[in-house]
mmCIF file of C-alpha atoms in Angstrom:
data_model
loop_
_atom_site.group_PDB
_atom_site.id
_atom_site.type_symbol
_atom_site.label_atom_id
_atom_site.label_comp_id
_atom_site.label_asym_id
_atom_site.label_seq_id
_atom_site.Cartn_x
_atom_site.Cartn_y
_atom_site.Cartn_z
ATOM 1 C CA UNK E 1 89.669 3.344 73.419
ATOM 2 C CA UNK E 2 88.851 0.871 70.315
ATOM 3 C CA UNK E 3 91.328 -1.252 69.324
ATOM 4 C CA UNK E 4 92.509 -1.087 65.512
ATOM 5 C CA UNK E 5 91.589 -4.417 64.934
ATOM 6 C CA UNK E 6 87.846 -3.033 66.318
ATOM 7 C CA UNK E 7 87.882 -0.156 63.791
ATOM 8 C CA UNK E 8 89.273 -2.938 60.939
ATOM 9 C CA UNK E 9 86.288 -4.881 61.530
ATOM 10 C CA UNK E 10 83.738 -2.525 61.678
ATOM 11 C CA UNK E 11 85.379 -1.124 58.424
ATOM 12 C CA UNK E 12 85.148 -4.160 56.786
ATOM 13 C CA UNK E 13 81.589 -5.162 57.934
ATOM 14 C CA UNK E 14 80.361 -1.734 56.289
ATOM 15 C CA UNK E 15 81.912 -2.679 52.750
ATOM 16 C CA UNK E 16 80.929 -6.105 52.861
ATOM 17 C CA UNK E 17 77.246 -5.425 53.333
ATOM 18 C CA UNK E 18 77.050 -2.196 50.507
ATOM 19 C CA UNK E 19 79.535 -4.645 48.017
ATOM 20 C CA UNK E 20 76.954 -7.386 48.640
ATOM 21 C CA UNK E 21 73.849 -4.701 47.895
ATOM 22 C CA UNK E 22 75.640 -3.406 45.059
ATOM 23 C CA UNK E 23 76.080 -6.786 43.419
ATOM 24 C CA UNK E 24 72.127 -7.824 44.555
ATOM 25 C CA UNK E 25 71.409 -4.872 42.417
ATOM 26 C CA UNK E 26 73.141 -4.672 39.272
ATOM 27 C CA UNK E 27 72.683 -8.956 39.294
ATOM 28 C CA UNK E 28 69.046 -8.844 39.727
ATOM 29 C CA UNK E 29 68.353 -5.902 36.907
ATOM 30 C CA UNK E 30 70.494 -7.761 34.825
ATOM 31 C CA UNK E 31 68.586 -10.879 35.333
ATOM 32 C CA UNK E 32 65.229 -9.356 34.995
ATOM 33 C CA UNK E 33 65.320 -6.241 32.550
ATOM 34 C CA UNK E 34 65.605 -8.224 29.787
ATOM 35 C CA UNK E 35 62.293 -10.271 30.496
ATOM 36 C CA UNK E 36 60.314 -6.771 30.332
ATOM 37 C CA UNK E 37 58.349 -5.737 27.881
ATOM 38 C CA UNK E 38 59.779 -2.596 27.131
ATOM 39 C CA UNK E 39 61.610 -0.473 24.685
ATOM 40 C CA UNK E 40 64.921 -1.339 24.842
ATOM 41 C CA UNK E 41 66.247 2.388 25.247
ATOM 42 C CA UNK E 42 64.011 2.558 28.576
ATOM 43 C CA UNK E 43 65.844 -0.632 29.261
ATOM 44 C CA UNK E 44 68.918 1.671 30.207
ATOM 45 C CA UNK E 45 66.577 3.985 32.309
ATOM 46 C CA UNK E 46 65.325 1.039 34.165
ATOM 47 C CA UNK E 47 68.653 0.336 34.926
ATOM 48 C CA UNK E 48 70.453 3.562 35.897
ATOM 49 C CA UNK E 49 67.396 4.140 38.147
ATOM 50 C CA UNK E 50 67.757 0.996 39.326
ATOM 51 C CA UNK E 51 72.112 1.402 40.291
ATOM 52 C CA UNK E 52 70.959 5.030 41.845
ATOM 53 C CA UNK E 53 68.754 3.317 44.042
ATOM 54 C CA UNK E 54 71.419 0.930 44.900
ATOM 55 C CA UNK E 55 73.555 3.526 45.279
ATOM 56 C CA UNK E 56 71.325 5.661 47.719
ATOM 57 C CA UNK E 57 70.873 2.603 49.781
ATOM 58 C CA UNK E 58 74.529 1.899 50.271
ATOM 59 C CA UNK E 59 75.132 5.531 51.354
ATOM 60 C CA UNK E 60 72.419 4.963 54.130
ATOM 61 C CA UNK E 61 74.308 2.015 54.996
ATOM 62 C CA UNK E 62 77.159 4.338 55.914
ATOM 63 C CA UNK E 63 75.282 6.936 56.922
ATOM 64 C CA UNK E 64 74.025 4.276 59.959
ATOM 65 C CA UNK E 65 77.968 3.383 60.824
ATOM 66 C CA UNK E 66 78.233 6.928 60.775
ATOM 67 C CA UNK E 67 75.323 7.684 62.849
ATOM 68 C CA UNK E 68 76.380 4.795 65.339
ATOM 69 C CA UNK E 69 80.093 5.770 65.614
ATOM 70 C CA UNK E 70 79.217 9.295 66.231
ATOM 71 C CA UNK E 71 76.201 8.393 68.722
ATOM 72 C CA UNK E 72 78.986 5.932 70.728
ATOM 73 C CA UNK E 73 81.646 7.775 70.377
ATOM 74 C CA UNK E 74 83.303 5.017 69.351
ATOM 75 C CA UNK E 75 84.979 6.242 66.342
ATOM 76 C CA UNK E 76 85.240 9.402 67.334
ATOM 77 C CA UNK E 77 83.267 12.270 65.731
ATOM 78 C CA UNK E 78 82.155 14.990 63.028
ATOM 79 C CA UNK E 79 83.032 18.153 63.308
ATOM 80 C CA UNK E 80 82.123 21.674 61.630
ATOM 81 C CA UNK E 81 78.452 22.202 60.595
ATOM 82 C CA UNK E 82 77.229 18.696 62.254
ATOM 83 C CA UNK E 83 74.033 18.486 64.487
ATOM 84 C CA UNK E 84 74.542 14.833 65.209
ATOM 85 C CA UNK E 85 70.998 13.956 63.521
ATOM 86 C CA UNK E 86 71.268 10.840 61.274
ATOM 87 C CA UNK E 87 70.423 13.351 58.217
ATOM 88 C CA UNK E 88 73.404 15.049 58.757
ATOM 89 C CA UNK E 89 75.583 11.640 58.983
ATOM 90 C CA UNK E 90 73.599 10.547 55.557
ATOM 91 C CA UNK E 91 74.813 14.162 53.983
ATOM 92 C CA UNK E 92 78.208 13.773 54.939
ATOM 93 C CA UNK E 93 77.988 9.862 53.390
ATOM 94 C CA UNK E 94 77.079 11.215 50.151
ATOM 95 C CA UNK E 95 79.737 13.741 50.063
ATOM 96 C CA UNK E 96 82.047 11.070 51.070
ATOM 97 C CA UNK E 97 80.509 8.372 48.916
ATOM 98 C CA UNK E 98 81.031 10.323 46.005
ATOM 99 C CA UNK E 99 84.442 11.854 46.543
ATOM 100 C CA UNK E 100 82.973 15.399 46.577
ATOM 101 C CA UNK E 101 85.537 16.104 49.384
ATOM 102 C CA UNK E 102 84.852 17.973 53.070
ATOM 103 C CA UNK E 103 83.125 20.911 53.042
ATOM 104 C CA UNK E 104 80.970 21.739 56.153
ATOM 105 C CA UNK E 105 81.421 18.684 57.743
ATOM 106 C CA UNK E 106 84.727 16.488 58.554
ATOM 107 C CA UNK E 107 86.149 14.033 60.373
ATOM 108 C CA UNK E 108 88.253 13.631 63.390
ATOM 109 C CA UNK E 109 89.582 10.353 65.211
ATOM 110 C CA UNK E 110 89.435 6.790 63.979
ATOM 111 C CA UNK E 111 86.435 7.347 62.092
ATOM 112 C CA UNK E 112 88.882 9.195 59.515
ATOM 113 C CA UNK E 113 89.301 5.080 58.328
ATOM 114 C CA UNK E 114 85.632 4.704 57.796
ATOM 115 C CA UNK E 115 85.933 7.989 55.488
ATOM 116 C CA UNK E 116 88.523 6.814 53.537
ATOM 117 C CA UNK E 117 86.852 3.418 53.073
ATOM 118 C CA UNK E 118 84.358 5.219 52.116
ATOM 119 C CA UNK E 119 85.473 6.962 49.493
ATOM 120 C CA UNK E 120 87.037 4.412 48.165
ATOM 121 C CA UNK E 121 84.022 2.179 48.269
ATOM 122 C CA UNK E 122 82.334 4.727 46.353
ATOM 123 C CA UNK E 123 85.218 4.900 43.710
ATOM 124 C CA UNK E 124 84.789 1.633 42.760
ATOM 125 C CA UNK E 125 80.902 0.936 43.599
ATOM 126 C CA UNK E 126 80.450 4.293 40.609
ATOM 127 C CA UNK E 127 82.981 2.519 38.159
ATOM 128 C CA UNK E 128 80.965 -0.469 38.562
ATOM 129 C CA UNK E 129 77.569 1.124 37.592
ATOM 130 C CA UNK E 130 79.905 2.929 35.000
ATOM 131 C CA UNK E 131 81.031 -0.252 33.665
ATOM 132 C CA UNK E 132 77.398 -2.246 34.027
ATOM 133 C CA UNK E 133 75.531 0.807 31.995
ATOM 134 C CA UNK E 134 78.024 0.861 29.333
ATOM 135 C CA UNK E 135 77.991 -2.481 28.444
ATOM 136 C CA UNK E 136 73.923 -2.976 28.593
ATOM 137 C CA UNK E 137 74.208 0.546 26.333
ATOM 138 C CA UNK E 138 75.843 -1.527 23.865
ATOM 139 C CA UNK E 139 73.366 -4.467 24.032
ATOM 140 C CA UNK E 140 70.568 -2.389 24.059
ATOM 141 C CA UNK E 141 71.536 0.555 21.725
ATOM 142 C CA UNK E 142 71.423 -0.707 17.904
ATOM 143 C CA UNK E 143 69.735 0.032 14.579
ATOM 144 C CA UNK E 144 66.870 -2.286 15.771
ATOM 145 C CA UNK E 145 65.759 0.618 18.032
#
């Protein structure tokens, strides 16, 4: 059996490394949308295609501590409508990712932590974008354009 300390760390590794793409992201568009020569209202496209690739990439991230924990058994497992493919574990991290709740797939065991992390990872990691668009919205969107 993993210890809680084990399931703490892998926890924590997982929202480290989708914080640190998250911030990569949004700091790098910010840095380099402005030195494109483009309309400023596809500025804001650029951008929110931009976060949803961030985002996308972060719920792979899970997807694979999913994947891992469920191929181990060291977190214990998925239930309901799961196959064990990676696909499935990448569904169920977008459902969890963006609090959309359980449906046809839910936890049981320790990896109920990771789940909750999750969600809460994606709470925050949305607000962000939320937060990032709106303000490059108002530096973007004037009467120049």
């Amino acid at each position: 059996m993993i210890a809680m300390l084990d399931i703490f760390l892998i926890n924590i590794v997982v929202v480290v490394a989708v914080v640190i793409v998250h911030y990569e992201f949004l700091y790098r568009l910010n840095r380099f949308i402005p030195r494109w020569h483009v309309l400023h209202r596809y500025r804001i496209v650029i951008g929110l295609l931009g976060a949803l690739l961030a985002h996308a990439i972060e719920i792979w991230l899970f997807a694979i501590a999913y994947y891992f924990a469920v191929s181990t058994d060291v977190l214990g497992g998925l239930s309901g409508a799961f196959d064990g493919t990676f696909l499935d574990c990448v569904y169920y991290s977008f459902t969890v990712f963006t609090t959309l709740g359980f449906g046809d797939i839910f936890p049981e065991g320790d990896i109920r932590f990771l789940t909750g992390i999750e969600s809460l990872t994606g709470l925050v990691l949305i607000t962000w974008t939320a937060s990032y668009l709106f303000l490059d919205m108002q530096h973007y969107w004037s009467d120049r354009e």
